[in-house]
XYZ file of C-alpha atoms in Angstrom:
670
model
C -45.873 -94.465 -54.862
C -47.080 -92.857 -58.110
C -50.592 -91.483 -58.494
C -51.390 -94.266 -60.995
C -50.366 -96.983 -58.571
C -52.150 -95.183 -55.725
C -55.415 -95.170 -57.678
C -55.062 -98.844 -58.517
C -54.331 -99.577 -54.855
C -57.461 -97.722 -53.783
C -59.576 -99.638 -56.238
C -58.094 -102.920 -55.113
C -58.560 -102.398 -51.371
C -62.107 -103.767 -51.202
C -60.820 -106.954 -52.782
C -58.510 -107.795 -49.872
C -60.075 -111.225 -49.680
C -58.792 -111.933 -53.178
C -55.532 -110.205 -53.997
C -55.251 -108.375 -57.315
C -53.348 -110.140 -60.048
C -51.160 -108.621 -62.710
C -50.555 -110.660 -65.819
C -48.427 -109.947 -68.862
C -49.663 -111.001 -72.229
C -48.410 -110.569 -75.751
C -51.738 -111.776 -77.203
C -54.383 -109.071 -77.511
C -57.097 -110.273 -76.441
C -97.781 -101.382 -62.758
C -96.352 -98.468 -60.904
C -99.839 -97.986 -59.329
C -100.806 -94.444 -58.247
C -102.773 -93.978 -55.053
C -103.014 -91.200 -52.519
C -103.254 -93.765 -49.747
C -100.269 -95.924 -50.503
C -97.691 -96.953 -53.062
C -98.082 -100.543 -54.174
C -94.967 -102.525 -55.053
C -95.616 -105.214 -57.635
C -93.241 -107.319 -59.681
C -93.596 -107.774 -63.417
C -95.488 -111.009 -64.056
C -95.568 -113.108 -67.218
C -99.037 -111.770 -67.986
C -97.854 -108.162 -67.645
C -94.955 -108.790 -69.994
C -97.305 -110.179 -72.649
C -99.835 -107.344 -72.268
C -97.363 -104.450 -72.087
C -97.756 -102.123 -75.083
C -94.341 -100.458 -74.937
C -91.356 -102.353 -76.281
C -88.282 -102.444 -74.053
C -90.029 -101.438 -70.818
C -88.563 -103.404 -67.907
C -89.834 -103.137 -64.338
C -87.177 -104.065 -61.800
C -88.291 -106.720 -59.310
C -87.037 -105.356 -55.990
C -87.956 -108.593 -54.207
C -85.601 -110.576 -56.438
C -82.936 -107.963 -55.732
C -82.679 -109.353 -52.199
C -81.642 -112.773 -53.522
C -79.317 -112.096 -56.471
C -75.615 -112.590 -55.611
C -73.947 -109.222 -55.151
C -70.515 -107.703 -54.789
C -69.540 -107.291 -51.098
C -73.092 -108.365 -50.131
C -74.477 -104.947 -51.126
C -77.865 -105.144 -52.878
C -77.271 -103.061 -55.982
C -80.007 -102.178 -58.481
C -77.429 -101.388 -61.191
C -75.819 -104.830 -61.024
C -79.287 -106.366 -61.350
C -79.892 -104.261 -64.464
C -76.689 -105.677 -65.958
C -78.289 -109.146 -65.940
C -81.072 -108.052 -68.328
C -80.960 -108.468 -72.120
C -79.653 -105.424 -73.961
C -78.008 -104.074 -70.804
C -74.262 -104.489 -70.330
C -71.807 -103.669 -67.588
C -69.175 -101.053 -68.373
C -66.562 -103.369 -66.924
C -65.220 -105.158 -63.890
C -65.914 -103.362 -60.604
C -68.279 -100.881 -62.282
C -71.935 -100.309 -61.506
C -72.290 -98.303 -64.728
C -74.471 -99.844 -67.425
C -74.794 -99.514 -71.198
C -78.059 -100.035 -73.089
C -78.498 -101.095 -76.720
C -75.219 -99.730 -78.016
C -75.229 -96.562 -75.947
C -72.711 -95.472 -73.354
C -73.600 -94.880 -69.715
C -73.573 -91.131 -70.431
C -76.512 -91.657 -72.820
C -78.712 -92.960 -69.981
C -80.894 -90.666 -67.925
C -81.218 -91.681 -64.268
C -84.131 -90.065 -62.425
C -84.641 -90.239 -58.662
C -88.086 -88.824 -57.845
C -87.922 -87.064 -61.260
C -84.557 -85.482 -60.402
C -81.608 -86.214 -62.714
C -78.495 -87.846 -61.244
C -75.351 -87.500 -63.369
C -72.901 -89.793 -61.569
C -74.786 -92.505 -59.708
C -71.877 -94.508 -58.332
C -69.693 -94.714 -55.233
C -65.993 -95.632 -55.020
C -65.393 -95.484 -58.797
C -68.492 -97.623 -59.411
C -68.024 -100.388 -56.824
C -71.359 -99.352 -55.237
C -74.368 -97.583 -56.730
C -75.830 -94.409 -55.270
C -79.142 -96.141 -54.492
C -79.674 -97.577 -51.032
C -82.216 -100.395 -51.471
C -83.802 -99.530 -48.095
C -84.954 -96.220 -49.593
C -86.507 -97.230 -52.921
C -89.841 -98.756 -53.890
C -90.081 -98.759 -57.697
C -87.654 -98.816 -60.597
C -88.404 -99.006 -64.329
C -85.981 -99.084 -67.248
C -87.104 -97.831 -70.670
C -84.722 -99.046 -73.366
C -86.978 -99.103 -76.431
C -89.963 -96.814 -76.863
C -89.266 -94.128 -74.229
C -92.479 -92.347 -73.126
C -92.747 -88.762 -74.376
C -92.684 -87.350 -70.848
C -88.968 -88.203 -70.647
C -86.296 -86.280 -72.528
C -82.555 -85.738 -72.376
C -81.268 -89.247 -73.145
C -80.678 -91.111 -76.415
C -80.117 -94.582 -74.969
C -82.410 -95.277 -72.007
C -84.272 -93.796 -69.054
C -84.186 -95.352 -65.572
C -86.806 -94.010 -63.163
C -86.415 -94.726 -59.438
C -88.872 -93.715 -56.709
C -88.139 -93.444 -53.011
C -90.716 -95.036 -50.790
C -92.967 -93.201 -48.332
C -92.707 -93.961 -44.645
C -95.379 -95.983 -42.860
C -98.205 -93.706 -41.637
C -99.399 -96.100 -38.927
C -96.449 -97.941 -37.344
C -92.801 -97.247 -36.544
C -90.113 -99.449 -38.068
C -86.353 -99.306 -37.809
C -83.401 -101.525 -38.533
C -80.048 -101.836 -40.199
C -77.528 -103.967 -42.047
C -73.913 -104.647 -41.155
C -71.621 -105.948 -43.902
C -67.922 -106.448 -44.451
C -67.284 -103.017 -45.959
C -70.367 -100.913 -45.247
C -73.228 -100.451 -42.807
C -76.644 -98.877 -43.157
C -79.598 -97.970 -40.933
C -83.162 -96.827 -41.522
C -86.148 -95.533 -39.566
C -89.721 -94.758 -40.615
C -93.086 -94.074 -39.085
C -95.960 -91.641 -38.649
C -95.426 -87.998 -37.759
C -99.192 -87.721 -37.291
C -101.037 -90.981 -37.742
C -102.885 -91.296 -41.059
C -101.765 -87.767 -42.008
C -97.982 -87.604 -42.332
C -94.945 -89.882 -42.234
C -91.162 -89.864 -42.482
C -88.435 -92.146 -43.802
C -84.695 -91.752 -43.330
C -81.879 -94.065 -44.402
C -78.131 -93.654 -44.003
C -75.166 -95.669 -45.264
C -71.395 -95.452 -44.847
C -68.487 -97.554 -46.001
C -65.507 -98.247 -43.768
C -62.877 -99.528 -46.183
C -60.602 -96.867 -44.685
C -60.393 -99.017 -41.539
C -58.086 -101.344 -43.496
C -55.707 -98.463 -44.228
C -54.521 -97.629 -40.735
C -51.023 -99.040 -41.090
C -48.148 -99.028 -43.549
C -47.783 -96.600 -46.440
C -51.520 -95.919 -46.629
C -52.194 -95.115 -42.980
C -52.920 -91.451 -43.768
C -55.111 -92.243 -46.753
C -58.875 -91.769 -47.104
C -61.223 -94.155 -48.888
C -64.901 -94.004 -47.967
C -68.364 -92.829 -48.993
C -71.649 -92.006 -47.333
C -75.186 -91.293 -48.490
C -78.387 -90.197 -46.757
C -81.953 -90.443 -48.077
C -84.896 -88.766 -46.396
C -88.557 -88.367 -47.308
C -91.587 -86.728 -45.686
C -95.201 -87.233 -46.861
C -98.375 -85.338 -45.971
C -101.950 -86.312 -46.801
C -103.516 -82.863 -47.021
C -106.976 -84.123 -47.986
C -108.634 -87.021 -49.745
C -107.486 -85.449 -53.031
C -104.114 -83.916 -52.223
C -100.775 -85.208 -51.102
C -97.344 -83.623 -50.684
C -94.005 -85.402 -50.709
C -90.494 -84.036 -50.168
C -87.359 -86.131 -50.632
C -83.627 -85.518 -50.438
C -80.469 -87.446 -51.287
C -76.989 -86.394 -50.247
C -73.900 -88.506 -50.817
C -70.157 -87.983 -50.995
C -67.025 -89.961 -51.838
C -63.628 -89.136 -50.364
C -60.397 -90.628 -51.701
C -56.998 -89.330 -50.733
C -53.405 -90.197 -49.997
C -51.689 -88.137 -47.307
C -50.792 -84.769 -48.853
C -50.128 -86.128 -52.365
C -53.623 -86.517 -53.809
C -57.257 -85.826 -52.901
C -60.308 -86.775 -54.961
C -63.831 -85.905 -53.834
C -67.180 -86.037 -55.594
C -70.718 -85.607 -54.325
C -74.372 -85.882 -55.339
C -77.250 -83.857 -53.957
C -80.862 -84.030 -55.115
C -84.003 -82.358 -53.780
C -87.542 -83.036 -54.938
C -90.919 -81.654 -53.913
C -94.151 -83.127 -55.348
C -97.800 -82.107 -55.070
C -100.219 -84.803 -56.270
C -103.846 -83.827 -56.829
C -106.865 -85.889 -57.860
C -109.493 -83.979 -59.864
C -111.670 -87.084 -60.050
C -111.424 -90.850 -59.973
C -109.947 -90.860 -63.466
C -107.919 -87.629 -63.612
C -104.885 -86.508 -61.608
C -101.907 -84.172 -61.827
C -98.431 -83.988 -60.339
C -96.428 -80.790 -59.912
C -92.733 -81.360 -59.174
C -89.907 -78.967 -58.363
C -86.364 -80.318 -58.268
C -82.695 -79.511 -57.862
C -79.650 -81.694 -58.383
C -75.921 -81.093 -58.126
C -72.944 -83.238 -59.067
C -69.566 -81.808 -58.009
C -66.071 -83.216 -58.381
C -62.693 -81.965 -57.241
C -59.190 -83.356 -57.527
C -55.924 -82.013 -56.152
C -52.420 -83.367 -56.670
C -48.960 -82.411 -55.486
C -46.077 -84.084 -57.300
C -42.582 -83.161 -58.470
C -42.866 -79.742 -56.848
C -46.055 -78.803 -58.768
C -49.554 -78.210 -57.395
C -52.480 -79.152 -59.635
C -56.184 -78.701 -58.909
C -59.201 -79.602 -61.055
C -62.880 -79.215 -60.336
C -66.152 -79.345 -62.236
C -69.891 -79.527 -61.659
C -73.343 -79.975 -63.189
C -76.206 -78.204 -61.413
C -79.755 -78.605 -62.542
C -83.014 -77.093 -61.274
C -86.524 -76.784 -62.643
C -90.208 -77.661 -62.472
C -92.408 -80.270 -64.122
C -96.208 -80.462 -64.438
C -97.773 -83.769 -65.510
C -101.490 -84.330 -66.160
C -103.025 -87.805 -66.486
C -106.526 -88.569 -67.728
C -107.985 -92.078 -67.899
C -110.739 -91.068 -70.330
C -112.145 -94.592 -70.706
C -110.865 -98.065 -69.789
C -109.495 -98.187 -73.361
C -108.069 -94.665 -73.686
C -105.686 -92.692 -71.472
C -103.705 -89.482 -71.860
C -100.511 -88.073 -70.367
C -99.454 -84.491 -71.068
C -97.169 -81.983 -69.430
C -94.767 -79.069 -69.370
C -91.226 -78.794 -68.054
C -88.724 -75.970 -67.646
C -85.236 -76.255 -66.213
C -81.863 -74.524 -66.047
C -78.453 -76.208 -66.159
C -75.083 -74.845 -65.062
C -72.142 -76.890 -66.327
C -68.458 -76.440 -65.543
C -66.573 -78.892 -67.737
C -63.369 -78.205 -65.820
C -61.445 -75.586 -63.932
C -57.694 -76.137 -63.742
C -55.249 -74.443 -61.426
C -51.584 -75.150 -62.085
C -49.359 -73.006 -59.907
C -50.755 -69.481 -60.202
C -52.570 -70.080 -63.520
C -56.299 -70.834 -63.653
C -58.355 -71.820 -66.710
C -62.089 -72.529 -66.850
C -64.650 -73.939 -69.299
C -68.176 -73.162 -68.113
C -71.622 -72.577 -69.617
C -75.330 -72.594 -68.759
C -78.614 -73.078 -70.600
C -82.393 -73.035 -70.309
C -84.525 -75.853 -71.682
C -88.311 -75.771 -72.055
C -90.317 -78.855 -73.052
C -93.901 -79.960 -73.680
C -95.314 -83.392 -74.457
C -98.451 -85.410 -74.990
C -98.731 -89.201 -74.820
C -101.702 -91.498 -75.361
C -102.479 -95.199 -75.139
C -105.542 -96.501 -76.985
C -107.058 -99.979 -77.303
C -109.330 -99.880 -80.374
C -109.656 -103.678 -80.111
C -109.251 -106.064 -77.197
C -106.260 -107.571 -78.978
C -104.681 -104.316 -80.197
C -102.995 -101.555 -78.179
C -101.553 -98.399 -79.725
C -99.224 -96.042 -77.866
C -98.052 -92.762 -79.385
C -96.566 -89.495 -78.220
C -94.569 -86.464 -79.212
C -92.177 -84.277 -77.246
C -91.001 -80.824 -78.239
C -88.177 -78.912 -76.605
C -86.236 -75.654 -76.924
C -82.635 -75.700 -75.696
C -81.098 -72.237 -75.294
C -77.457 -72.128 -74.127
C -76.132 -68.723 -73.124
C -74.403 -66.877 -75.998
C -74.887 -69.854 -78.337
C -77.321 -71.116 -80.936
C -80.812 -72.143 -79.782
C -81.963 -75.639 -80.800
C -85.576 -76.742 -81.322
C -86.325 -80.479 -81.465
C -89.482 -82.471 -82.109
C -89.385 -86.111 -80.988
C -92.169 -88.504 -82.089
C -92.511 -91.925 -80.418
C -94.826 -94.813 -81.320
C -95.407 -98.456 -80.394
C -98.082 -101.072 -80.909
C -98.906 -104.445 -79.386
C -101.051 -107.093 -81.057
C -102.184 -110.063 -78.950
C -102.556 -112.966 -81.356
C -103.921 -115.051 -78.461
C -104.075 -114.511 -74.714
C -100.611 -116.050 -74.475
C -98.789 -114.495 -77.417
C -98.213 -110.930 -78.571
C -96.185 -109.145 -81.240
C -94.881 -105.627 -80.752
C -93.125 -102.965 -82.748
C -92.028 -99.427 -82.013
C -90.156 -96.311 -83.063
C -88.511 -93.731 -80.818
C -86.868 -90.399 -81.636
C -84.858 -88.883 -78.785
C -82.348 -86.078 -78.252
C -79.674 -85.159 -75.727
C -77.909 -81.860 -74.986
C -75.588 -82.781 -72.089
C -72.665 -84.884 -73.347
C -70.084 -86.825 -71.333
C -66.863 -87.493 -73.249
C -65.200 -90.605 -71.853
C -61.553 -91.543 -72.364
C -62.522 -95.236 -72.386
C -65.647 -97.364 -72.040
C -65.922 -96.859 -68.265
C -67.526 -93.792 -66.671
C -65.482 -92.059 -63.993
C -66.314 -89.146 -61.667
C -63.771 -86.991 -63.526
C -64.992 -87.501 -67.079
C -65.383 -84.236 -68.954
C -68.885 -82.954 -69.749
C -70.032 -80.392 -72.292
C -73.366 -79.079 -73.562
C -74.741 -78.313 -77.007
C -73.320 -75.095 -78.449
C -72.447 -73.561 -81.813
C -69.870 -76.318 -82.336
C -71.346 -79.239 -80.357
C -74.712 -80.244 -81.822
C -77.571 -81.993 -79.968
C -77.326 -85.755 -80.137
C -80.277 -87.297 -82.029
C -81.210 -90.997 -82.042
C -83.741 -92.932 -84.101
C -84.525 -96.446 -82.882
C -86.706 -99.071 -84.577
C -87.608 -102.252 -82.702
C -89.681 -105.384 -83.226
C -90.498 -108.063 -80.681
C -92.481 -111.113 -79.583
C -93.564 -112.168 -76.089
C -95.209 -115.461 -75.143
C -96.129 -117.423 -72.036
C -97.428 -120.838 -71.090
C -101.046 -121.314 -69.978
C -100.091 -121.614 -66.311
C -97.614 -118.676 -66.564
C -94.823 -120.889 -65.253
C -92.673 -119.807 -68.182
C -92.525 -116.845 -70.529
C -90.256 -116.003 -73.433
C -89.367 -112.902 -75.399
C -87.244 -111.847 -78.346
C -86.622 -108.264 -79.471
C -84.607 -106.918 -82.378
C -83.565 -103.285 -82.752
C -81.684 -100.889 -85.003
C -80.558 -97.489 -83.710
C -78.850 -94.709 -85.645
C -77.457 -91.757 -83.678
C -76.187 -88.423 -85.025
C -73.654 -86.165 -83.329
C -71.802 -88.748 -81.270
C -68.574 -87.257 -79.918
C -65.149 -88.721 -79.253
C -61.679 -87.365 -78.571
C -59.534 -86.492 -81.574
C -56.669 -88.869 -82.318
C -53.896 -88.199 -79.816
C -56.121 -86.093 -77.513
C -57.550 -86.770 -74.050
C -59.409 -84.932 -71.309
C -56.243 -83.054 -70.277
C -55.254 -81.819 -73.747
C -57.208 -78.537 -73.658
C -59.505 -76.738 -71.231
C -61.995 -76.021 -74.034
C -63.792 -79.182 -75.096
C -64.643 -77.800 -78.540
C -60.936 -77.971 -79.437
C -60.346 -81.650 -78.659
C -63.498 -83.534 -79.726
C -65.026 -84.454 -83.069
C -68.595 -85.484 -83.886
C -70.046 -88.108 -86.174
C -72.531 -90.957 -86.342
C -73.136 -94.216 -84.515
C -75.129 -97.289 -85.480
C -76.165 -100.093 -83.141
C -78.225 -103.158 -83.919
C -78.867 -106.504 -82.331
C -81.291 -109.090 -81.050
C -82.195 -109.904 -77.427
C -83.573 -113.172 -76.015
C -84.967 -113.835 -72.545
C -86.733 -116.755 -70.843
C -88.242 -116.686 -67.320
C -89.230 -119.438 -64.930
C -91.745 -117.774 -62.630
C -93.186 -120.340 -60.214
C -92.064 -123.112 -57.929
C -89.093 -123.387 -55.616
C -86.723 -122.750 -58.498
C -87.161 -119.436 -60.345
C -84.895 -117.316 -62.499
C -84.131 -116.320 -66.056
C -81.702 -116.629 -68.939
C -80.920 -113.667 -71.194
C -78.710 -113.402 -74.260
C -77.872 -110.448 -76.502
C -76.110 -110.466 -79.870
C -75.207 -106.916 -80.903
C -72.942 -104.601 -82.890
C -71.935 -100.972 -82.224
C -69.935 -98.858 -84.678
C -68.957 -95.197 -84.991
C -67.978 -93.063 -87.971
C -66.366 -89.709 -87.183
C -64.546 -87.653 -89.788
C -60.963 -87.147 -88.625
C -60.881 -90.374 -86.577
C -59.774 -93.721 -88.002
C -59.437 -92.164 -91.450
C -63.156 -91.354 -91.489
C -64.010 -95.065 -91.704
C -66.501 -96.938 -89.533
C -64.826 -98.430 -86.456
C -65.953 -100.670 -83.598
C -67.087 -98.562 -80.638
C -65.381 -99.069 -77.279
C -68.717 -100.157 -75.771
C -69.277 -102.935 -78.351
C -69.845 -106.342 -76.752
C -70.725 -108.881 -79.426
C -72.079 -111.597 -77.103
C -73.635 -111.100 -73.680
C -75.135 -113.969 -71.649
C -76.635 -114.010 -68.145
C -78.063 -116.930 -66.179
C -79.825 -116.334 -62.836
C -81.321 -119.047 -60.607
C -83.016 -118.668 -57.199
C -83.944 -121.755 -55.174
C -86.049 -121.742 -51.995
C -84.667 -124.524 -49.813
C -87.271 -124.055 -47.074
C -89.097 -121.236 -45.305
C -85.859 -119.814 -43.919
C -83.139 -120.636 -46.420
C -82.693 -119.786 -50.083
C -79.725 -120.021 -52.414
C -79.136 -118.068 -55.620
C -76.509 -118.025 -58.301
C -75.717 -115.891 -61.326
C -73.291 -116.459 -64.181
C -72.242 -113.690 -66.524
C -70.344 -113.810 -69.818
C -69.591 -111.147 -72.407
C -67.160 -110.492 -75.222
C -64.140 -108.432 -74.232
C -64.068 -104.668 -74.620
C -62.844 -103.193 -77.916
C -59.760 -101.054 -77.373
C -57.084 -99.127 -79.220
C -53.608 -100.654 -79.024
C -50.299 -99.568 -80.565
C -49.621 -101.264 -83.885
C -45.917 -100.399 -83.635
C -43.451 -97.825 -82.356
C -40.661 -95.634 -83.695
C -37.724 -93.863 -82.158
C -37.508 -90.092 -81.671
C -34.849 -88.052 -79.943
C -36.897 -87.927 -76.738
C -37.788 -91.643 -76.708
C -40.167 -94.144 -78.240
C -43.440 -93.024 -79.809
C -46.382 -95.369 -80.444
C -48.059 -95.730 -83.831
C -51.817 -96.441 -83.941
C -53.126 -97.895 -87.192
C -56.827 -98.019 -86.257
C -59.257 -97.051 -83.492
C -60.452 -99.968 -81.315
C -58.870 -102.590 -83.561
C -58.158 -104.997 -80.685
C -60.129 -106.645 -77.890
C -59.524 -107.411 -74.265
C -60.042 -111.024 -73.122
C -63.637 -112.199 -72.702
C -65.277 -111.577 -69.330
C -67.030 -114.243 -67.251
C -67.707 -114.905 -63.574
C -69.957 -116.920 -61.252
C -71.566 -115.639 -58.062
C -73.431 -117.517 -55.333
C -75.399 -116.360 -52.304
C -77.091 -118.064 -49.318
C -79.737 -116.201 -47.319
C -81.353 -117.151 -44.037
C -84.471 -115.179 -43.086
C -86.099 -115.614 -39.679
C -89.411 -113.997 -38.710
C -89.785 -113.392 -34.969
C -92.610 -111.874 -32.943
C -91.226 -108.327 -32.985
C -88.555 -108.343 -35.652
C -87.247 -110.033 -38.797
C -83.583 -110.915 -39.203
C -81.560 -112.025 -42.198
C -78.101 -113.454 -42.669
C -76.567 -113.318 -46.154
C -73.440 -115.206 -47.192
C -71.969 -114.879 -50.667
C -69.001 -115.469 -52.905
C -68.330 -113.242 -55.908
C -66.243 -114.733 -58.744
C -66.458 -118.272 -57.396
C -63.814 -119.854 -59.638
C -61.433 -116.889 -59.455
C -61.485 -115.744 -63.070
C -58.892 -113.008 -63.711
C -61.129 -110.618 -65.606
C -59.451 -107.509 -67.040
C -60.000 -104.326 -65.067
C -57.459 -102.310 -67.024
C -54.991 -102.980 -69.851
C -51.812 -100.916 -70.148
C -49.255 -100.846 -72.963
C -45.524 -100.658 -72.337
C -42.305 -101.044 -74.296
C -41.114 -104.618 -74.649
C -37.361 -104.400 -74.068
C -36.864 -107.879 -75.529
C -38.169 -106.738 -78.917
C -36.834 -103.469 -80.392
C -40.130 -102.810 -82.201
C -42.417 -104.629 -79.778
C -45.100 -103.523 -77.333
C -46.191 -105.434 -74.239
C -49.775 -105.502 -72.971
C -50.211 -105.659 -69.197
C -53.555 -106.869 -67.892
C -54.559 -105.717 -64.411
C -57.210 -107.847 -62.707
C -59.151 -107.194 -59.503
C -61.850 -108.865 -57.428
C -60.858 -112.522 -57.200
C -62.741 -114.773 -54.744
C -64.640 -111.985 -52.959
C -66.542 -113.379 -49.958
C -69.303 -111.401 -48.288
C -71.360 -111.683 -45.151
C -74.020 -109.319 -43.847
C -76.630 -109.270 -41.113
C -79.888 -107.313 -41.374
C -82.553 -106.703 -38.776
C -85.896 -104.926 -39.046
C -88.271 -104.077 -36.217
């Protein structure tokens, strides 16, 4: 079994209920702050109309429990992919792309700590255990000035504090994973704890045949401790540790892990002024070893990040509030270290970054809200040029009536950590690099305009947003190069510009037994990089012209509910051989243009039934689901091979996974 087929087998194992298909084709195809508690609230129609910032999307964690999910696992990333302007990287991937950006242009913060690879099992599961989180907000338009380091979007996720008065515990058992949690007071009304743990057991299906000595599992653990020091002070410490292990006997091993630590001190100066001091550390490590044809090959890399952040908030008047702060952090980045036989090569660097920001929101009129901010940063890589950036951001909201508002905004953002992907899907072994003398900081300018409206009874609300984003210093591999071509990234990548523009529509039904939403995005993404595609503009690999999502949740009675989601998007743009020619050592492909072809369109239907029963001492829940109800063979990967029936022909092979995936899980909470 080759390493390529082994990897495909690993990825297909969770889909044992619907065998993988291979097809040949010749046609190309209001976080609320309180020292006493954290309040979880969904985003209502009224909040969406009143919100000043364009593109801010609070994730409804209650709806997350009802949306159909892959393998029955409640996944915040797959819920994000149902929002306008947010697209999935591909089949079986929890990675998401926002407004023409790649997943590497998103910043994911867990308790203000950056996570660089937030997926398990090549993206089949996300890093976030829903038992551990309380709030999640996606910023895809006007990003607040307190956030830096991403040119596409920022996703903030907060772990929840444990109950300070009562003990609770429980767990969930599914087809491919299990999880448990426990929480309660350490000292009543003073301190509390929360701990969650999750592990997959797909490796149980690999105990016979050729794969009996293989490994295929992940685990993650979240823990948090809170102390109420006084009526004005509170401490919180949280930790995440997770690891993925994939391997086949002695032929191949692939491991990657995430660790994050966060400590926060929250202090109230008065009823309208507070501060938060945060220290943090995160580490993403990956390692791969292979033994084939008498040759040993090892590769490893990491990103390690530590620092401190001080944020000050002042609610000066009911109409005027301020947010200011300072941040300093240090990053160590090893793009790769290769060991082939007795030869070792390494590409590694580190840098300091210091930032300061101020943000304000002002309501000069009852109908008018202005939000503005500026962020400045100094990025100083070791032995390389120092970069200074100033990033202004602005948005305004004008309420024409109590039910209708118009909004517009501008955001300038920068990014110094770059992931260079071989295709449109993020993988744990993508190469990373940081700004240097050769690699410049990525800079994005985004302009957006929108409208939000609701009915008088708030049963329905509607929104439309248009945007245009121009990004400098976007990097891609040179023609004919990939992540294995050279240990030094500077030698195999080229930089240029990217432009993305589009319009997003969304409609919600908020009340009654039937709730849900419809979202549609029409968008374009193009790159222009000198030395690639003749220096001409070309369609980016993450371009999806049409993207449509329909979600419906119906409450049958007090115990039963049913939900369904349907997803459609245009196929991924890809580079395919335009022809081939014969050399002494075999056939060579000829590529006329970058991303000149498309994979087939993607669409699938999911359905889920949930039964919730409330008993005297515990609550139980059964969930039954079916992913890809009508068995659509969506492309997971497309390979190109010689067509022996045509001397100058090339054959495209489409590999599909995840057909008819049933799920069942049982949860109990005491």
